[in-house]
Short mmCIF file of C-alpha atoms in Angstrom, two decimals:
data_model
loop_
_atom_site.label_atom_id
_atom_site.label_comp_id
_atom_site.label_asym_id
_atom_site.label_seq_id
_atom_site.Cartn_x
_atom_site.Cartn_y
_atom_site.Cartn_z
CA MET A 1 9.82 36.79 9.84
CA SER A 2 9.67 33.03 10.70
CA SER A 3 10.52 30.44 7.99
CA ARG A 4 7.24 28.24 9.23
CA SER A 5 5.16 27.55 7.40
CA SER A 6 2.04 28.33 8.14
CA ASP A 7 -2.02 28.75 7.56
CA SER A 8 -4.50 31.28 7.70
CA SER A 9 -4.42 30.20 11.68
CA GLY A 10 -1.08 30.63 11.87
CA TYR A 11 -0.38 26.95 12.14
CA SER A 12 1.97 24.98 10.50
CA SER A 13 1.67 23.28 7.54
CA ALA A 14 3.59 19.97 9.24
CA ALA A 15 1.43 20.11 12.32
CA GLY A 16 -1.51 20.37 10.08
CA ARG A 17 -1.23 17.17 8.19
CA LEU A 18 -1.42 14.69 11.78
CA ARG A 19 -4.75 13.34 12.16
CA ALA A 20 -6.84 13.67 14.79
CA ARG A 21 -7.22 12.47 17.76
CA ASP A 22 -10.95 11.84 18.95
CA LEU A 23 -8.76 14.14 22.38
CA ASP A 24 -8.77 16.82 19.70
CA ARG A 25 -12.41 16.88 18.73
CA VAL A 26 -13.26 17.40 22.00
CA ALA A 27 -11.52 20.09 22.54
CA VAL A 28 -12.54 21.76 19.02
CA ARG A 29 -15.96 21.11 20.32
CA THR A 30 -15.28 22.97 23.90
CA ARG A 31 -13.89 26.59 22.65
CA LEU A 32 -17.17 26.28 19.91
CA ASP A 33 -18.59 25.57 23.21
CA ALA A 34 -17.22 28.74 25.09
CA ALA A 35 -17.07 30.38 21.70
CA TYR A 36 -20.44 30.46 20.97
CA GLU A 37 -21.70 31.17 24.87
CA GLU A 38 -19.42 34.47 24.35
CA GLY A 39 -21.25 35.35 21.18
CA GLN A 40 -18.27 35.14 18.74
CA LEU A 41 -20.70 32.47 16.86
CA GLY A 42 -24.27 32.11 15.54
CA ALA A 43 -26.25 28.92 16.19
CA ASP A 44 -26.50 28.30 12.87
CA GLU A 45 -22.53 28.70 12.35
CA TYR A 46 -22.17 27.19 15.80
CA HIS A 47 -24.16 24.01 15.08
CA ASP A 48 -22.79 23.60 11.34
CA ARG A 49 -18.91 24.12 13.42
CA SER A 50 -19.82 20.98 16.37
CA ASP A 51 -19.99 18.76 12.39
CA ARG A 52 -18.01 19.87 11.05
CA ALA A 53 -15.41 18.85 13.79
CA ALA A 54 -16.98 16.06 14.68
CA ALA A 55 -16.08 14.78 10.97
CA ALA A 56 -13.06 15.80 10.48
CA LYS A 57 -9.88 13.68 9.75
CA THR A 58 -6.55 16.22 10.66
CA LEU A 59 -5.28 19.05 12.61
CA GLY A 60 -5.42 21.13 10.08
CA GLU A 61 -9.55 20.86 9.35
CA LEU A 62 -9.81 21.06 13.12
CA GLN A 63 -7.76 24.68 13.27
CA ARG A 64 -9.52 25.73 10.81
CA LEU A 65 -12.83 25.73 12.26
CA VAL A 66 -11.73 27.81 15.33
CA GLY A 67 -9.16 30.25 13.43
CA ASP A 68 -10.45 33.13 13.87
CA LEU A 69 -11.99 33.23 17.40
CA GLN A 70 -11.01 34.73 20.26
CA GLU A 71 -7.67 31.80 21.66
CA THR A 72 -8.03 33.38 25.17
CA ASN A 73 -5.76 30.74 26.91
CA ALA A 74 -6.06 28.67 24.19
CA VAL A 75 -3.86 25.71 24.14
CA PRO A 76 -2.14 24.27 20.77
CA LEU A 77 -3.65 20.79 19.37
CA VAL A 78 -0.47 19.31 18.78
CA SER A 79 3.20 20.52 19.84
CA GLU A 80 4.89 22.07 17.57
CA ALA A 81 8.72 21.11 18.37
CA ALA A 82 7.34 18.27 18.58
CA VAL A 83 6.47 17.54 14.67
CA ALA A 84 9.61 19.24 14.14
CA ARG A 85 11.39 17.16 15.74
CA ARG A 86 9.95 14.10 13.33
CA ALA A 87 10.78 16.56 10.31
CA THR A 88 15.17 16.62 11.56
CA GLY A 89 15.05 12.75 12.69
CA LYS A 90 17.58 10.72 11.17
CA ARG A 91 17.04 8.49 8.09
CA TYR A 92 18.53 5.28 6.44
CA PRO A 93 19.13 5.74 3.48
CA VAL A 94 15.82 5.20 0.64
CA GLY A 95 15.73 1.33 -0.57
CA THR A 96 17.10 0.74 2.75
CA ARG A 97 15.18 -2.53 4.22
CA ALA A 98 12.14 -3.14 6.66
CA GLY A 99 12.43 -5.81 9.39
CA THR A 100 10.59 -7.99 11.68
CA ALA A 101 11.12 -4.71 14.62
CA ASP A 102 9.74 -1.90 12.52
CA ARG A 103 6.63 -3.53 10.82
CA ALA A 104 5.60 -4.35 14.42
CA ALA A 105 6.32 -0.84 15.42
CA ALA A 106 4.96 1.01 12.08
CA CYS A 107 1.63 -1.78 13.37
CA ALA A 108 1.59 -0.67 17.26
CA LEU A 109 1.45 2.98 15.80
CA LEU A 110 -1.76 2.36 13.85
CA ASP A 111 -3.19 0.51 16.43
CA ALA A 112 -2.12 3.12 18.96
CA GLY A 113 -4.20 5.76 16.40
CA LEU A 114 -7.16 3.05 16.33
CA ALA A 115 -7.36 3.28 19.85
CA ASP A 116 -7.20 6.74 20.19
CA GLY A 117 -9.76 7.77 16.66
CA GLN A 118 -7.14 8.63 14.75
CA LEU A 119 -7.60 6.01 12.38
CA THR A 120 -11.11 4.38 11.07
CA ALA A 121 -11.77 0.19 11.23
CA ALA A 122 -11.48 0.25 8.35
CA ASP A 123 -7.99 2.26 8.26
CA HIS A 124 -6.48 0.47 10.25
CA ARG A 125 -7.12 -2.48 8.88
CA ALA A 126 -6.14 -2.01 5.86
CA LEU A 127 -3.20 -0.12 6.41
CA THR A 128 -2.05 -2.52 8.78
CA GLU A 129 -2.29 -5.38 6.26
CA LEU A 130 -0.13 -2.42 4.11
CA ALA A 131 2.60 -2.16 6.95
CA GLY A 132 3.25 -5.97 6.94
CA GLU A 133 3.80 -6.94 3.72
CA ALA A 134 5.97 -2.76 3.52
CA ARG A 135 9.48 -4.14 1.99
CA THR A 136 12.12 -0.90 2.92
CA LEU A 137 11.36 2.12 5.61
CA VAL A 138 10.38 4.61 3.19
CA GLU A 139 6.78 2.61 2.41
CA LEU A 140 6.10 2.18 6.61
CA ALA A 141 7.01 5.63 7.19
CA GLU A 142 4.76 6.76 4.48
CA LEU A 143 1.29 4.82 6.08
CA THR A 144 2.82 6.49 9.60
CA ASP A 145 4.32 10.05 8.56
CA ASP A 146 0.39 11.75 9.14
CA LEU A 147 -0.21 9.93 12.29
CA GLN A 148 0.00 12.11 16.16
CA ARG A 149 2.75 10.06 17.74
CA SER A 150 2.46 9.46 21.94
CA ALA A 151 5.10 9.91 24.23
CA GLY A 152 5.39 6.48 24.84
CA ALA A 153 5.18 5.34 20.99
CA PRO A 154 7.65 3.49 19.02
CA ALA A 155 11.13 5.46 17.74
CA ASP A 156 12.23 6.07 13.99
CA PRO A 157 14.81 3.90 13.55
CA ARG A 158 17.83 5.15 14.10
CA PRO A 159 20.66 4.71 10.95
CA PRO A 160 22.91 1.89 10.96
CA ARG A 161 26.00 2.16 13.32
CA SER A 162 29.72 1.63 12.01
CA TYR A 163 30.69 -1.98 13.00
CA ARG A 164 34.60 -1.47 11.02
CA GLY A 165 36.26 -1.14 14.29
CA GLN A 166 34.71 -4.12 16.23
CA LEU A 167 35.20 -6.57 12.93
CA PHE A 168 39.15 -4.90 12.56
CA ALA A 169 39.41 -6.57 16.69
CA VAL A 170 37.61 -9.88 15.65
CA ALA A 171 39.82 -9.65 12.51
CA LEU A 172 42.99 -9.85 14.82
CA VAL A 173 41.24 -12.82 17.18
CA VAL A 174 40.58 -14.76 14.99
CA VAL A 175 44.36 -13.94 12.96
CA THR A 176 46.26 -15.10 16.31
CA VAL A 177 43.73 -17.88 17.02
CA ALA A 178 44.50 -19.78 13.78
CA ALA A 179 48.49 -19.16 14.06
CA VAL A 180 48.33 -21.11 17.30
CA VAL A 181 46.43 -24.29 15.98
CA GLY A 182 47.62 -23.84 12.73
CA GLY A 183 50.11 -26.67 13.24
CA PHE A 184 46.97 -28.88 15.33
CA THR A 185 45.11 -27.75 11.83
CA LEU A 186 47.72 -29.78 9.50
CA THR A 187 48.05 -32.59 11.16
CA HIS A 188 44.79 -33.13 11.34
CA ARG A 189 42.95 -31.98 8.43
CA ASP A 190 42.74 -34.60 6.02
CA ALA A 191 41.28 -37.21 8.48
CA GLU A 192 39.10 -34.39 9.59
CA ALA A 193 37.99 -33.64 5.72
CA ALA A 194 37.40 -37.71 5.42
CA LYS A 195 34.46 -37.36 7.98
CA VAL A 196 32.94 -34.60 6.64
CA ALA A 197 33.07 -35.99 3.11
CA ALA A 198 31.79 -39.17 4.32
CA ALA A 199 28.72 -37.10 6.16
CA ALA A 200 27.97 -35.28 3.34
CA VAL A 201 27.73 -38.45 0.71
CA ALA A 202 25.82 -40.65 3.53
CA ASP A 203 23.15 -37.23 4.02
CA LEU A 204 22.32 -36.06 0.64
CA GLY A 205 19.70 -37.24 -1.06
CA VAL A 206 17.14 -36.25 -4.35
CA ILE A 207 15.55 -32.83 -3.92
CA THR A 208 12.41 -32.80 -5.57
CA PRO A 209 12.03 -28.81 -6.21
CA LYS A 210 8.24 -27.37 -5.32
CA VAL A 211 6.94 -26.50 -8.02
CA VAL A 212 3.34 -23.52 -8.46
CA PRO A 213 1.77 -24.54 -11.19
CA LEU A 214 0.59 -21.12 -11.96
CA PRO A 215 -3.15 -20.30 -13.31
CA GLN A 216 -4.00 -19.41 -16.74
CA LEU A 217 -6.41 -16.48 -16.21
CA PHE A 218 -8.16 -16.18 -19.86
CA THR A 219 -9.92 -19.51 -18.74
CA THR A 220 -13.43 -19.44 -16.65
CA GLU A 221 -11.14 -21.99 -13.80
CA GLY A 222 -8.13 -20.04 -14.37
CA LEU A 223 -10.44 -16.59 -13.75
CA THR A 224 -12.59 -17.93 -10.75
CA LEU A 225 -9.58 -19.05 -8.59
CA PHE A 226 -7.70 -15.70 -8.84
CA ARG A 227 -11.19 -14.32 -7.85
CA GLU A 228 -11.26 -16.38 -4.45
CA GLN A 229 -7.22 -16.39 -4.03
CA TYR A 230 -7.68 -12.17 -4.00
CA ARG A 231 -10.28 -12.60 -1.69
CA ALA A 232 -8.90 -14.68 0.80
CA LYS A 233 -5.78 -12.67 0.63
CA PHE A 234 -8.08 -8.73 1.08
CA GLY A 235 -10.71 -9.20 2.57
CA ASP A 236 -13.30 -8.47 -0.70
CA THR A 237 -12.32 -7.75 -3.94
CA LEU A 238 -12.82 -4.69 -4.56
CA VAL A 239 -9.51 -3.82 -7.04
CA ASP A 240 -8.96 0.45 -7.97
CA ASP A 241 -8.28 -1.47 -12.29
CA LEU A 242 -6.86 -4.95 -12.73
CA ASN A 243 -4.94 -6.49 -16.32
CA LEU A 244 -5.41 -10.40 -16.78
CA TYR A 245 -2.58 -11.53 -18.82
CA PRO A 246 -2.02 -15.32 -19.59
CA THR A 247 -0.68 -16.28 -16.03
CA TRP A 248 -0.44 -13.35 -14.45
CA ALA A 249 -1.72 -9.90 -13.72
CA SER A 250 -1.70 -6.23 -12.20
CA ILE A 251 -3.55 -5.08 -9.73
CA THR A 252 -4.32 -2.03 -7.74
CA ARG A 253 -5.56 -1.65 -4.64
CA VAL A 254 -7.47 1.15 -3.22
CA PRO A 255 -6.26 1.10 0.92
CA GLN A 256 -7.77 4.56 1.64
CA PRO A 257 -9.86 7.29 -0.43
CA ASN A 258 -6.42 8.91 -1.38
CA ARG A 259 -4.44 6.42 -1.13
CA SER A 260 -3.65 3.56 -4.08
CA VAL A 261 -0.45 0.89 -4.00
CA ARG A 262 -0.05 -1.52 -7.08
CA PHE A 263 0.38 -5.76 -6.73
CA ASP A 264 1.40 -8.65 -9.22
CA TYR A 265 -0.50 -11.66 -8.96
CA ARG A 266 1.60 -14.59 -9.93
CA GLY A 267 0.61 -17.08 -7.42
CA GLY A 268 -0.26 -15.52 -5.61
CA PHE A 269 0.54 -11.93 -3.88
CA GLN A 270 3.65 -9.89 -4.14
CA GLN A 271 3.47 -5.46 -3.52
CA SER A 272 5.29 -4.28 -6.24
CA GLY A 273 5.37 -0.86 -5.45
CA ALA A 274 5.07 2.37 -2.89
CA VAL A 275 1.45 3.24 -2.18
CA GLU A 276 0.44 6.60 -3.97
CA SER A 277 -1.97 9.47 -4.27
CA ARG A 278 -5.00 9.15 -5.78
CA ARG A 279 -7.53 11.35 -6.67
CA SER A 280 -10.38 11.02 -4.25
CA GLY A 281 -13.96 10.33 -5.43
CA SER A 282 -12.01 7.58 -7.99
CA GLY A 283 -14.22 4.67 -9.06
CA THR A 284 -13.59 1.21 -8.79
CA VAL A 285 -14.85 -2.32 -9.28
CA ASP A 286 -15.79 -5.25 -8.54
CA LEU A 287 -14.71 -8.51 -9.34
CA ALA A 288 -17.84 -10.22 -7.47
CA MET A 289 -19.81 -8.61 -10.53
CA LEU A 290 -17.52 -10.39 -13.30
CA ASP A 291 -19.75 -12.53 -14.66
CA ILE A 292 -16.93 -14.73 -15.75
CA PRO A 293 -17.91 -18.45 -18.35
CA ALA A 294 -19.38 -15.00 -20.73
CA ILE A 295 -16.27 -13.04 -20.38
CA MET A 296 -15.10 -16.21 -21.50
CA ARG A 297 -17.01 -16.61 -23.74
CA LEU A 298 -16.58 -13.75 -25.34
CA ALA A 299 -12.80 -13.94 -24.86
CA ALA A 300 -12.95 -16.71 -27.38
CA ASP A 301 -14.97 -15.08 -29.71
CA ALA A 302 -12.74 -11.95 -29.07
CA PRO A 303 -10.67 -12.82 -32.08
CA LYS A 304 -13.54 -13.12 -35.18
CA LEU A 305 -15.95 -10.92 -33.61
CA LEU A 306 -12.51 -8.58 -33.99
CA GLN A 307 -11.55 -9.53 -37.42
CA VAL A 308 -7.45 -10.73 -35.85
CA ASP A 309 -6.65 -13.49 -38.91
CA GLN A 310 -4.74 -16.24 -35.96
CA GLY A 311 -5.24 -13.59 -32.66
CA ALA A 312 -5.26 -13.88 -29.03
CA ILE A 313 -5.77 -13.09 -26.56
CA SER A 314 -2.76 -10.59 -24.82
CA LEU A 315 -4.51 -8.95 -22.49
CA ILE A 316 -8.10 -8.38 -20.28
CA GLU A 317 -8.14 -4.84 -18.49
CA TYR A 318 -10.96 -4.35 -15.69
CA GLN A 319 -11.61 -0.75 -14.72
CA PHE A 320 -14.06 2.01 -13.78
CA GLY A 321 -15.21 4.01 -16.81
CA ASP A 322 -17.18 6.34 -18.02
CA GLY A 323 -19.83 6.24 -15.35
CA VAL A 324 -19.26 2.49 -15.03
CA PRO A 325 -17.47 -0.95 -14.61
CA VAL A 326 -15.62 -1.84 -17.62
CA VAL A 327 -14.05 -4.74 -19.42
CA SER A 328 -11.76 -4.05 -21.78
CA ILE A 329 -10.62 -7.15 -24.54
CA PHE A 330 -7.17 -7.05 -27.07
CA VAL A 331 -6.25 -9.64 -29.44
CA SER A 332 -3.32 -9.42 -31.77
CA ASN A 333 -1.39 -11.82 -33.68
CA GLU A 334 2.18 -12.15 -34.37
CA PHE A 335 1.19 -9.34 -38.28
CA LYS A 336 0.67 -6.97 -35.50
CA GLU A 337 -2.87 -6.99 -37.01
CA SER A 338 -4.74 -6.10 -33.31
CA GLY A 339 -8.43 -4.85 -32.12
CA HIS A 340 -9.91 -4.69 -28.76
CA LEU A 341 -13.10 -4.13 -27.49
CA THR A 342 -15.19 -3.14 -24.10
CA ALA A 343 -18.17 -5.36 -22.52
CA THR A 344 -19.71 -5.01 -19.33
CA PRO A 345 -19.07 -7.58 -16.32
CA ALA A 346 -21.88 -9.38 -17.45
CA GLY A 347 -20.24 -10.25 -21.16
CA ALA A 348 -22.17 -7.98 -23.30
CA VAL A 349 -20.23 -5.76 -26.40
CA ILE A 350 -20.31 -1.57 -25.54
CA ARG A 351 -18.55 -1.43 -29.03
CA ALA A 352 -15.61 -3.63 -30.62
CA TYR A 353 -12.61 -1.89 -32.24
CA PRO A 354 -11.71 -5.15 -35.48
CA PHE A 355 -8.49 -4.58 -36.96
CA ARG A 356 -8.55 -2.44 -40.70
CA ARG A 357 -7.12 -3.67 -43.20
#
């Protein structure tokens, strides 16, 4: 019995999760045409399957459309041997840092995926952006593992070589050279050291560190600046959720309907986690909908409204809740008394949860 996991059509799950190319969609449409002409499919079913083939995202979706058809001379959509080679290839340890060449190779795969129809323009733009900021090889692999690869595609990074023998040989050469010139070095060392010290003193200057002020996000000016920097960075104002603190923020973006990735903001945006799975259909919110002056006025009134004596804003959240975008403002004080409220993006209070003494 084969150990290969497969669906009802005998197609392996490893191959089925790969993205479909335009070429694959055309191949399936051709097989559907032949099946219709041979009477295997009625007109309604033929048109339904043809429409689904045109919209299919993965090879698995395509294979299910033809899995119950007679397949005389049919050619598999993808080589199972190629899938097996990718699955068993050597990998770097988890956490290994990605280099510039690795990011470039990932972007090349994404470019090829866009060219042959595996990726939409929006998917390509989002994934390329994530590839440019990826820290590790695992993060890069998550962005490209579901892509089919042509024969000339860049190879996966190879496990690092051991340079122990080379380093030992170099060390022997260094020790030998040091023994030969040791006497000369000892004779002239004091004079050379004096010259180096003098040059260092001459070049030494006062270095003023560059200080980037952190925006105060609980102000109209600070939150407006954050929104404009976000738009400039990502090209839109959409977020899955936003958590605002006085001088930093945590944001979740959705590069694909079923993927999410978190960023931290401290005057600039830095990816703070790997790309994760996300339930398709979950709502996103638009920062452009926020009436920032109205939200800041509500935040200023929140401690009194929530009856938190000497309270201060600790967190402002913006996310999709109960079918609509919701802003939540949390207030607390040094006595661990707290309350919160929910509001519309326009700053109208939906419900308040004051502190109860």
